[in-house]
Amino acid sequence: MTPGLWERTKVVGAIGLAFGTLGFCLWFGSWAMPITYPEQRGYPIEGVPPVDLASAQRNWPGGEARPGDREILLGYVRDLEAGRVTLPQGAQQAAGPAAPVDLGTLLAGADAGRGERTAQVCASCHTFEAGGPNRTGPNLHGVVGRAVAGHSGFNYSPALAGHGGQWTYEALDQFLASPSRAVPGTRMAFAGLRNPRDRAHLIAYLARISPTAPPFPAPAATAPAAP
């Protein structure tokens, strides 16, 4: 056997041995640790055939996927992200929409210490100590109950300067949820805190550093339980 042929034979043999070893490992793994997939299909999506998500995840993007599996999985992900995944009718009736918790109840259970830690993300633009300097945003000591755009020495945006009103608990909650929505045109680039409990913790901290802050609003009365 010529040297060139011998070298090619070794390369082909090594590749064949590698594929054979890989196939054996896959077979042995499936035999040693069998996977049981759900028999029923996944979430029903309005206007889309039921998704066999387990099968799609098992096969895609491998080469053994059935025709259309990739499109099924991608369509499911798109509908999931767009909020078009629907629960069965019975589950919708059983769960029902979650009742929002009122601000008074959230503030009654708020932790000002946690709010202080949350306020650290604001420290690049605001100071919180009495007499602290203005930065990109105004000093926030005493902000609760203060007039909107009422901190002296800070150049507010026209939108905030013309907003009027006071920083009540409700106004702070709305502003912290989405500054650009609460005051369109504000220069504040903060996207907002989406979690109402996080906002309540932060507002409790702001109240703690506001000497003239009014009492928290009373929690809303709860309806009596049905007999």
PDB file of C-alpha atoms in Angstrom, residues 1-225:
ATOM      1  CA  MET A   1       0.000   0.000   0.000  1.00  0.00           C
ATOM      2  CA  THR A   2       1.394   3.339  -1.003  1.00  0.00           C
ATOM      3  CA  PRO A   3       2.022   5.958   1.708  1.00  0.00           C
ATOM      4  CA  GLY A   4      -0.613   8.315   0.265  1.00  0.00           C
ATOM      5  CA  LEU A   5      -3.286   5.616   0.210  1.00  0.00           C
ATOM      6  CA  TRP A   6      -2.366   4.552   3.723  1.00  0.00           C
ATOM      7  CA  GLU A   7      -2.751   8.121   5.003  1.00  0.00           C
ATOM      8  CA  ARG A   8      -6.173   8.455   3.367  1.00  0.00           C
ATOM      9  CA  THR A   9      -7.223   5.126   4.811  1.00  0.00           C
ATOM     10  CA  LYS A  10      -6.257   6.275   8.314  1.00  0.00           C
ATOM     11  CA  VAL A  11      -8.223   9.525   7.931  1.00  0.00           C
ATOM     12  CA  VAL A  12     -11.324   7.743   6.636  1.00  0.00           C
ATOM     13  CA  GLY A  13     -11.008   5.145   9.382  1.00  0.00           C
ATOM     14  CA  ALA A  14     -10.683   7.805  12.075  1.00  0.00           C
ATOM     15  CA  ILE A  15     -13.764   9.641  10.792  1.00  0.00           C
ATOM     16  CA  GLY A  16     -15.734   6.407  10.646  1.00  0.00           C
ATOM     17  CA  LEU A  17     -14.641   5.495  14.169  1.00  0.00           C
ATOM     18  CA  ALA A  18     -15.678   8.947  15.447  1.00  0.00           C
ATOM     19  CA  PHE A  19     -19.148   8.698  13.911  1.00  0.00           C
ATOM     20  CA  GLY A  20     -19.522   5.158  15.167  1.00  0.00           C
ATOM     21  CA  THR A  21     -18.566   6.208  18.697  1.00  0.00           C
ATOM     22  CA  LEU A  22     -20.992   9.130  18.575  1.00  0.00           C
ATOM     23  CA  GLY A  23     -23.825   6.918  17.370  1.00  0.00           C
ATOM     24  CA  PHE A  24     -23.135   4.382  20.119  1.00  0.00           C
ATOM     25  CA  CYS A  25     -23.116   7.098  22.774  1.00  0.00           C
ATOM     26  CA  LEU A  26     -26.430   8.482  21.548  1.00  0.00           C
ATOM     27  CA  TRP A  27     -27.982   5.022  21.488  1.00  0.00           C
ATOM     28  CA  PHE A  28     -26.631   4.138  24.913  1.00  0.00           C
ATOM     29  CA  GLY A  29     -27.799   7.439  26.390  1.00  0.00           C
ATOM     30  CA  SER A  30     -31.345   7.004  25.067  1.00  0.00           C
ATOM     31  CA  TRP A  31     -31.392   3.433  26.391  1.00  0.00           C
ATOM     32  CA  ALA A  32     -29.956   4.292  29.802  1.00  0.00           C
ATOM     33  CA  MET A  33     -32.016   7.461  30.360  1.00  0.00           C
ATOM     34  CA  PRO A  34     -35.231   7.252  28.343  1.00  0.00           C
ATOM     35  CA  ILE A  35     -37.208  10.503  28.049  1.00  0.00           C
ATOM     36  CA  THR A  36     -40.979  10.473  28.374  1.00  0.00           C
ATOM     37  CA  TYR A  37     -42.605  13.296  26.444  1.00  0.00           C
ATOM     38  CA  PRO A  38     -46.151  14.568  27.019  1.00  0.00           C
ATOM     39  CA  GLU A  39     -48.795  12.799  24.996  1.00  0.00           C
ATOM     40  CA  GLN A  40     -50.984  15.880  24.701  1.00  0.00           C
ATOM     41  CA  ARG A  41     -50.131  18.916  22.647  1.00  0.00           C
ATOM     42  CA  GLY A  42     -49.128  22.202  24.198  1.00  0.00           C
ATOM     43  CA  TYR A  43     -50.937  25.516  24.561  1.00  0.00           C
ATOM     44  CA  PRO A  44     -53.828  26.115  22.171  1.00  0.00           C
ATOM     45  CA  ILE A  45     -53.276  29.294  20.174  1.00  0.00           C
ATOM     46  CA  GLU A  46     -56.214  31.114  18.681  1.00  0.00           C
ATOM     47  CA  GLY A  47     -56.173  30.805  14.896  1.00  0.00           C
ATOM     48  CA  VAL A  48     -53.182  28.425  14.930  1.00  0.00           C
ATOM     49  CA  PRO A  49     -53.234  24.609  14.935  1.00  0.00           C
ATOM     50  CA  PRO A  50     -52.359  23.081  18.335  1.00  0.00           C
ATOM     51  CA  VAL A  51     -48.620  23.030  18.914  1.00  0.00           C
ATOM     52  CA  ASP A  52     -46.861  19.758  19.637  1.00  0.00           C
ATOM     53  CA  LEU A  53     -44.162  21.689  21.476  1.00  0.00           C
ATOM     54  CA  ALA A  54     -42.507  18.639  23.018  1.00  0.00           C
ATOM     55  CA  SER A  55     -42.016  17.052  19.621  1.00  0.00           C
ATOM     56  CA  ALA A  56     -40.819  20.279  18.063  1.00  0.00           C
ATOM     57  CA  GLN A  57     -38.310  20.867  20.850  1.00  0.00           C
ATOM     58  CA  ARG A  58     -37.118  17.283  20.668  1.00  0.00           C
ATOM     59  CA  ASN A  59     -36.508  17.287  16.940  1.00  0.00           C
ATOM     60  CA  TRP A  60     -35.685  20.870  15.940  1.00  0.00           C
ATOM     61  CA  PRO A  61     -33.216  21.993  14.729  1.00  0.00           C
ATOM     62  CA  GLY A  62     -31.877  18.462  14.233  1.00  0.00           C
ATOM     63  CA  GLY A  63     -31.913  16.846  10.808  1.00  0.00           C
ATOM     64  CA  GLU A  64     -34.661  14.346  11.723  1.00  0.00           C
ATOM     65  CA  ALA A  65     -37.410  16.978  12.193  1.00  0.00           C
ATOM     66  CA  ARG A  66     -40.617  16.374  10.332  1.00  0.00           C
ATOM     67  CA  PRO A  67     -41.459  18.887   7.586  1.00  0.00           C
ATOM     68  CA  GLY A  68     -42.949  21.989   9.188  1.00  0.00           C
ATOM     69  CA  ASP A  69     -41.674  21.370  12.745  1.00  0.00           C
ATOM     70  CA  ARG A  70     -39.361  24.381  12.594  1.00  0.00           C
ATOM     71  CA  GLU A  71     -42.186  26.638  11.436  1.00  0.00           C
ATOM     72  CA  ILE A  72     -44.470  25.273  14.164  1.00  0.00           C
ATOM     73  CA  LEU A  73     -41.938  26.042  16.885  1.00  0.00           C
ATOM     74  CA  LEU A  74     -41.129  29.515  15.567  1.00  0.00           C
ATOM     75  CA  GLY A  75     -44.831  30.297  15.221  1.00  0.00           C
ATOM     76  CA  TYR A  76     -45.434  29.183  18.779  1.00  0.00           C
ATOM     77  CA  VAL A  77     -42.635  31.415  20.076  1.00  0.00           C
ATOM     78  CA  ARG A  78     -43.977  34.394  18.120  1.00  0.00           C
ATOM     79  CA  ASP A  79     -47.491  33.887  19.486  1.00  0.00           C
ATOM     80  CA  LEU A  80     -46.159  33.427  22.998  1.00  0.00           C
ATOM     81  CA  GLU A  81     -44.162  36.665  22.861  1.00  0.00           C
ATOM     82  CA  ALA A  82     -47.085  38.555  21.333  1.00  0.00           C
ATOM     83  CA  GLY A  83     -49.422  37.424  24.113  1.00  0.00           C
ATOM     84  CA  ARG A  84     -51.679  35.450  21.787  1.00  0.00           C
ATOM     85  CA  VAL A  85     -51.438  32.240  23.795  1.00  0.00           C
ATOM     86  CA  THR A  86     -54.911  31.465  25.123  1.00  0.00           C
ATOM     87  CA  LEU A  87     -55.902  29.186  27.975  1.00  0.00           C
ATOM     88  CA  PRO A  88     -58.770  26.716  27.618  1.00  0.00           C
ATOM     89  CA  GLN A  89     -62.158  28.208  28.408  1.00  0.00           C
ATOM     90  CA  GLY A  90     -62.484  26.342  31.692  1.00  0.00           C
ATOM     91  CA  ALA A  91     -59.067  27.504  32.875  1.00  0.00           C
ATOM     92  CA  GLN A  92     -59.871  31.107  31.989  1.00  0.00           C
ATOM     93  CA  GLN A  93     -63.054  30.993  34.024  1.00  0.00           C
ATOM     94  CA  ALA A  94     -61.322  29.332  36.957  1.00  0.00           C
ATOM     95  CA  ALA A  95     -58.378  31.701  37.062  1.00  0.00           C
ATOM     96  CA  GLY A  96     -60.029  34.989  36.102  1.00  0.00           C
ATOM     97  CA  PRO A  97     -58.149  38.285  35.945  1.00  0.00           C
ATOM     98  CA  ALA A  98     -55.956  39.053  38.934  1.00  0.00           C
ATOM     99  CA  ALA A  99     -57.383  41.896  41.000  1.00  0.00           C
ATOM    100  CA  PRO A 100     -54.937  44.808  41.274  1.00  0.00           C
ATOM    101  CA  VAL A 101     -53.724  45.599  44.787  1.00  0.00           C
ATOM    102  CA  ASP A 102     -54.448  49.182  45.817  1.00  0.00           C
ATOM    103  CA  LEU A 103     -51.618  51.553  46.662  1.00  0.00           C
ATOM    104  CA  GLY A 104     -52.657  51.928  50.296  1.00  0.00           C
ATOM    105  CA  THR A 105     -52.376  48.182  50.859  1.00  0.00           C
ATOM    106  CA  LEU A 106     -49.005  48.043  49.114  1.00  0.00           C
ATOM    107  CA  LEU A 107     -47.626  50.953  51.156  1.00  0.00           C
ATOM    108  CA  ALA A 108     -48.905  49.425  54.406  1.00  0.00           C
ATOM    109  CA  GLY A 109     -46.670  46.416  53.762  1.00  0.00           C
ATOM    110  CA  ALA A 110     -43.803  48.281  52.096  1.00  0.00           C
ATOM    111  CA  ASP A 111     -40.215  48.027  53.303  1.00  0.00           C
ATOM    112  CA  ALA A 112     -38.367  51.363  53.212  1.00  0.00           C
ATOM    113  CA  GLY A 113     -35.058  49.505  53.543  1.00  0.00           C
ATOM    114  CA  ARG A 114     -35.709  47.638  50.328  1.00  0.00           C
ATOM    115  CA  GLY A 115     -36.777  50.917  48.769  1.00  0.00           C
ATOM    116  CA  GLU A 116     -33.458  52.473  49.754  1.00  0.00           C
ATOM    117  CA  ARG A 117     -31.626  49.673  47.970  1.00  0.00           C
ATOM    118  CA  THR A 118     -33.831  50.189  44.908  1.00  0.00           C
ATOM    119  CA  ALA A 119     -33.033  53.906  45.012  1.00  0.00           C
ATOM    120  CA  GLN A 120     -29.365  53.090  44.405  1.00  0.00           C
ATOM    121  CA  VAL A 121     -30.159  52.747  40.704  1.00  0.00           C
ATOM    122  CA  CYS A 122     -31.272  56.417  40.800  1.00  0.00           C
ATOM    123  CA  ALA A 123     -28.120  57.657  42.552  1.00  0.00           C
ATOM    124  CA  SER A 124     -26.350  58.474  39.289  1.00  0.00           C
ATOM    125  CA  CYS A 125     -28.922  61.215  38.633  1.00  0.00           C
ATOM    126  CA  HIS A 126     -30.293  62.123  42.093  1.00  0.00           C
ATOM    127  CA  THR A 127     -29.071  62.714  45.623  1.00  0.00           C
ATOM    128  CA  PHE A 128     -31.198  61.879  48.654  1.00  0.00           C
ATOM    129  CA  GLU A 129     -29.540  63.535  51.664  1.00  0.00           C
ATOM    130  CA  ALA A 130     -30.794  66.823  53.088  1.00  0.00           C
ATOM    131  CA  GLY A 131     -29.132  69.704  51.265  1.00  0.00           C
ATOM    132  CA  GLY A 132     -27.666  67.380  48.663  1.00  0.00           C
ATOM    133  CA  PRO A 133     -26.717  68.814  45.288  1.00  0.00           C
ATOM    134  CA  ASN A 134     -28.692  68.523  42.117  1.00  0.00           C
ATOM    135  CA  ARG A 135     -27.312  66.266  39.418  1.00  0.00           C
ATOM    136  CA  THR A 136     -28.963  65.329  36.157  1.00  0.00           C
ATOM    137  CA  GLY A 137     -32.108  65.209  38.296  1.00  0.00           C
ATOM    138  CA  PRO A 138     -33.046  67.218  41.368  1.00  0.00           C
ATOM    139  CA  ASN A 139     -32.270  66.323  44.970  1.00  0.00           C
ATOM    140  CA  LEU A 140     -35.114  64.113  46.259  1.00  0.00           C
ATOM    141  CA  HIS A 141     -34.920  64.767  49.983  1.00  0.00           C
ATOM    142  CA  GLY A 142     -38.396  65.876  51.043  1.00  0.00           C
ATOM    143  CA  VAL A 143     -39.937  65.088  47.653  1.00  0.00           C
ATOM    144  CA  VAL A 144     -43.129  63.522  49.043  1.00  0.00           C
ATOM    145  CA  GLY A 145     -45.719  66.281  49.294  1.00  0.00           C
ATOM    146  CA  ARG A 146     -43.517  68.771  47.458  1.00  0.00           C
ATOM    147  CA  ALA A 147     -44.838  70.676  44.453  1.00  0.00           C
ATOM    148  CA  VAL A 148     -44.019  69.067  41.135  1.00  0.00           C
ATOM    149  CA  ALA A 149     -40.957  70.841  39.689  1.00  0.00           C
ATOM    150  CA  GLY A 150     -40.697  72.659  43.025  1.00  0.00           C
ATOM    151  CA  HIS A 151     -37.091  72.044  44.020  1.00  0.00           C
ATOM    152  CA  SER A 152     -35.270  75.346  43.835  1.00  0.00           C
ATOM    153  CA  GLY A 153     -32.176  75.633  41.706  1.00  0.00           C
ATOM    154  CA  PHE A 154     -32.991  72.842  39.262  1.00  0.00           C
ATOM    155  CA  ASN A 155     -33.769  73.503  35.603  1.00  0.00           C
ATOM    156  CA  TYR A 156     -36.830  71.342  34.941  1.00  0.00           C
ATOM    157  CA  SER A 157     -38.078  70.396  31.495  1.00  0.00           C
ATOM    158  CA  PRO A 158     -40.976  72.521  30.189  1.00  0.00           C
ATOM    159  CA  ALA A 159     -43.239  69.469  30.380  1.00  0.00           C
ATOM    160  CA  LEU A 160     -42.567  68.901  34.082  1.00  0.00           C
ATOM    161  CA  ALA A 161     -42.468  72.596  34.921  1.00  0.00           C
ATOM    162  CA  GLY A 162     -45.926  73.037  33.442  1.00  0.00           C
ATOM    163  CA  HIS A 163     -47.380  69.852  34.882  1.00  0.00           C
ATOM    164  CA  GLY A 164     -48.588  71.353  38.158  1.00  0.00           C
ATOM    165  CA  GLY A 165     -49.804  69.550  41.256  1.00  0.00           C
ATOM    166  CA  GLN A 166     -47.896  67.900  44.072  1.00  0.00           C
ATOM    167  CA  TRP A 167     -45.919  64.729  44.484  1.00  0.00           C
ATOM    168  CA  THR A 168     -48.639  62.777  46.248  1.00  0.00           C
ATOM    169  CA  TYR A 169     -48.235  59.059  46.749  1.00  0.00           C
ATOM    170  CA  GLU A 170     -50.506  58.392  43.801  1.00  0.00           C
ATOM    171  CA  ALA A 171     -48.619  60.831  41.579  1.00  0.00           C
ATOM    172  CA  LEU A 172     -45.277  59.297  42.522  1.00  0.00           C
ATOM    173  CA  ASP A 173     -46.614  55.820  41.839  1.00  0.00           C
ATOM    174  CA  GLN A 174     -47.793  56.800  38.362  1.00  0.00           C
ATOM    175  CA  PHE A 175     -44.569  58.652  37.572  1.00  0.00           C
ATOM    176  CA  LEU A 176     -42.311  55.853  38.778  1.00  0.00           C
ATOM    177  CA  ALA A 177     -44.288  53.329  36.744  1.00  0.00           C
ATOM    178  CA  SER A 178     -43.548  55.234  33.526  1.00  0.00           C
ATOM    179  CA  PRO A 179     -42.228  58.809  33.628  1.00  0.00           C
ATOM    180  CA  SER A 180     -42.747  59.378  29.902  1.00  0.00           C
ATOM    181  CA  ARG A 181     -46.355  58.229  30.126  1.00  0.00           C
ATOM    182  CA  ALA A 182     -47.177  60.163  33.291  1.00  0.00           C
ATOM    183  CA  VAL A 183     -45.543  63.374  32.005  1.00  0.00           C
ATOM    184  CA  PRO A 184     -45.147  63.284  28.218  1.00  0.00           C
ATOM    185  CA  GLY A 185     -42.118  65.297  27.201  1.00  0.00           C
ATOM    186  CA  THR A 186     -40.177  64.851  30.424  1.00  0.00           C
ATOM    187  CA  ARG A 187     -36.400  64.675  30.031  1.00  0.00           C
ATOM    188  CA  MET A 188     -36.186  61.844  32.549  1.00  0.00           C
ATOM    189  CA  ALA A 189     -34.922  58.830  30.608  1.00  0.00           C
ATOM    190  CA  PHE A 190     -35.757  56.249  33.298  1.00  0.00           C
ATOM    191  CA  ALA A 191     -38.001  53.540  31.829  1.00  0.00           C
ATOM    192  CA  GLY A 192     -39.909  52.996  35.060  1.00  0.00           C
ATOM    193  CA  LEU A 193     -40.541  50.271  37.652  1.00  0.00           C
ATOM    194  CA  ARG A 194     -43.113  47.805  36.368  1.00  0.00           C
ATOM    195  CA  ASN A 195     -43.624  45.951  39.645  1.00  0.00           C
ATOM    196  CA  PRO A 196     -46.113  47.805  41.909  1.00  0.00           C
ATOM    197  CA  ARG A 197     -44.498  46.358  45.041  1.00  0.00           C
ATOM    198  CA  ASP A 198     -41.076  47.642  44.014  1.00  0.00           C
ATOM    199  CA  ARG A 199     -42.594  51.075  43.523  1.00  0.00           C
ATOM    200  CA  ALA A 200     -44.246  50.894  46.949  1.00  0.00           C
ATOM    201  CA  HIS A 201     -40.908  50.058  48.611  1.00  0.00           C
ATOM    202  CA  LEU A 202     -39.252  53.002  46.866  1.00  0.00           C
ATOM    203  CA  ILE A 203     -42.082  55.394  47.745  1.00  0.00           C
ATOM    204  CA  ALA A 204     -41.884  54.272  51.386  1.00  0.00           C
ATOM    205  CA  TYR A 205     -38.186  55.189  51.362  1.00  0.00           C
ATOM    206  CA  LEU A 206     -38.913  58.577  49.790  1.00  0.00           C
ATOM    207  CA  ALA A 207     -41.530  59.167  52.488  1.00  0.00           C
ATOM    208  CA  ARG A 208     -38.986  58.289  55.167  1.00  0.00           C
ATOM    209  CA  ILE A 209     -36.618  60.997  53.899  1.00  0.00           C
ATOM    210  CA  SER A 210     -39.448  63.547  53.538  1.00  0.00           C
ATOM    211  CA  PRO A 211     -39.979  65.278  56.903  1.00  0.00           C
ATOM    212  CA  THR A 212     -43.393  66.680  55.915  1.00  0.00           C
ATOM    213  CA  ALA A 213     -44.695  63.565  54.166  1.00  0.00           C
ATOM    214  CA  PRO A 214     -48.387  62.919  54.886  1.00  0.00           C
ATOM    215  CA  PRO A 215     -49.569  59.556  56.242  1.00  0.00           C
ATOM    216  CA  PHE A 216     -49.921  56.707  53.788  1.00  0.00           C
ATOM    217  CA  PRO A 217     -53.360  56.357  52.211  1.00  0.00           C
ATOM    218  CA  ALA A 218     -55.563  53.841  53.990  1.00  0.00           C
ATOM    219  CA  PRO A 219     -55.803  50.387  52.431  1.00  0.00           C
ATOM    220  CA  ALA A 220     -58.955  49.805  50.455  1.00  0.00           C
ATOM    221  CA  ALA A 221     -61.665  47.921  52.300  1.00  0.00           C
ATOM    222  CA  THR A 222     -61.963  44.320  51.168  1.00  0.00           C
ATOM    223  CA  ALA A 223     -65.343  42.826  50.333  1.00  0.00           C
ATOM    224  CA  PRO A 224     -66.626  40.246  52.838  1.00  0.00           C
ATOM    225  CA  ALA A 225     -66.110  36.647  51.834  1.00  0.00           C
TER     226      ALA A 225
END
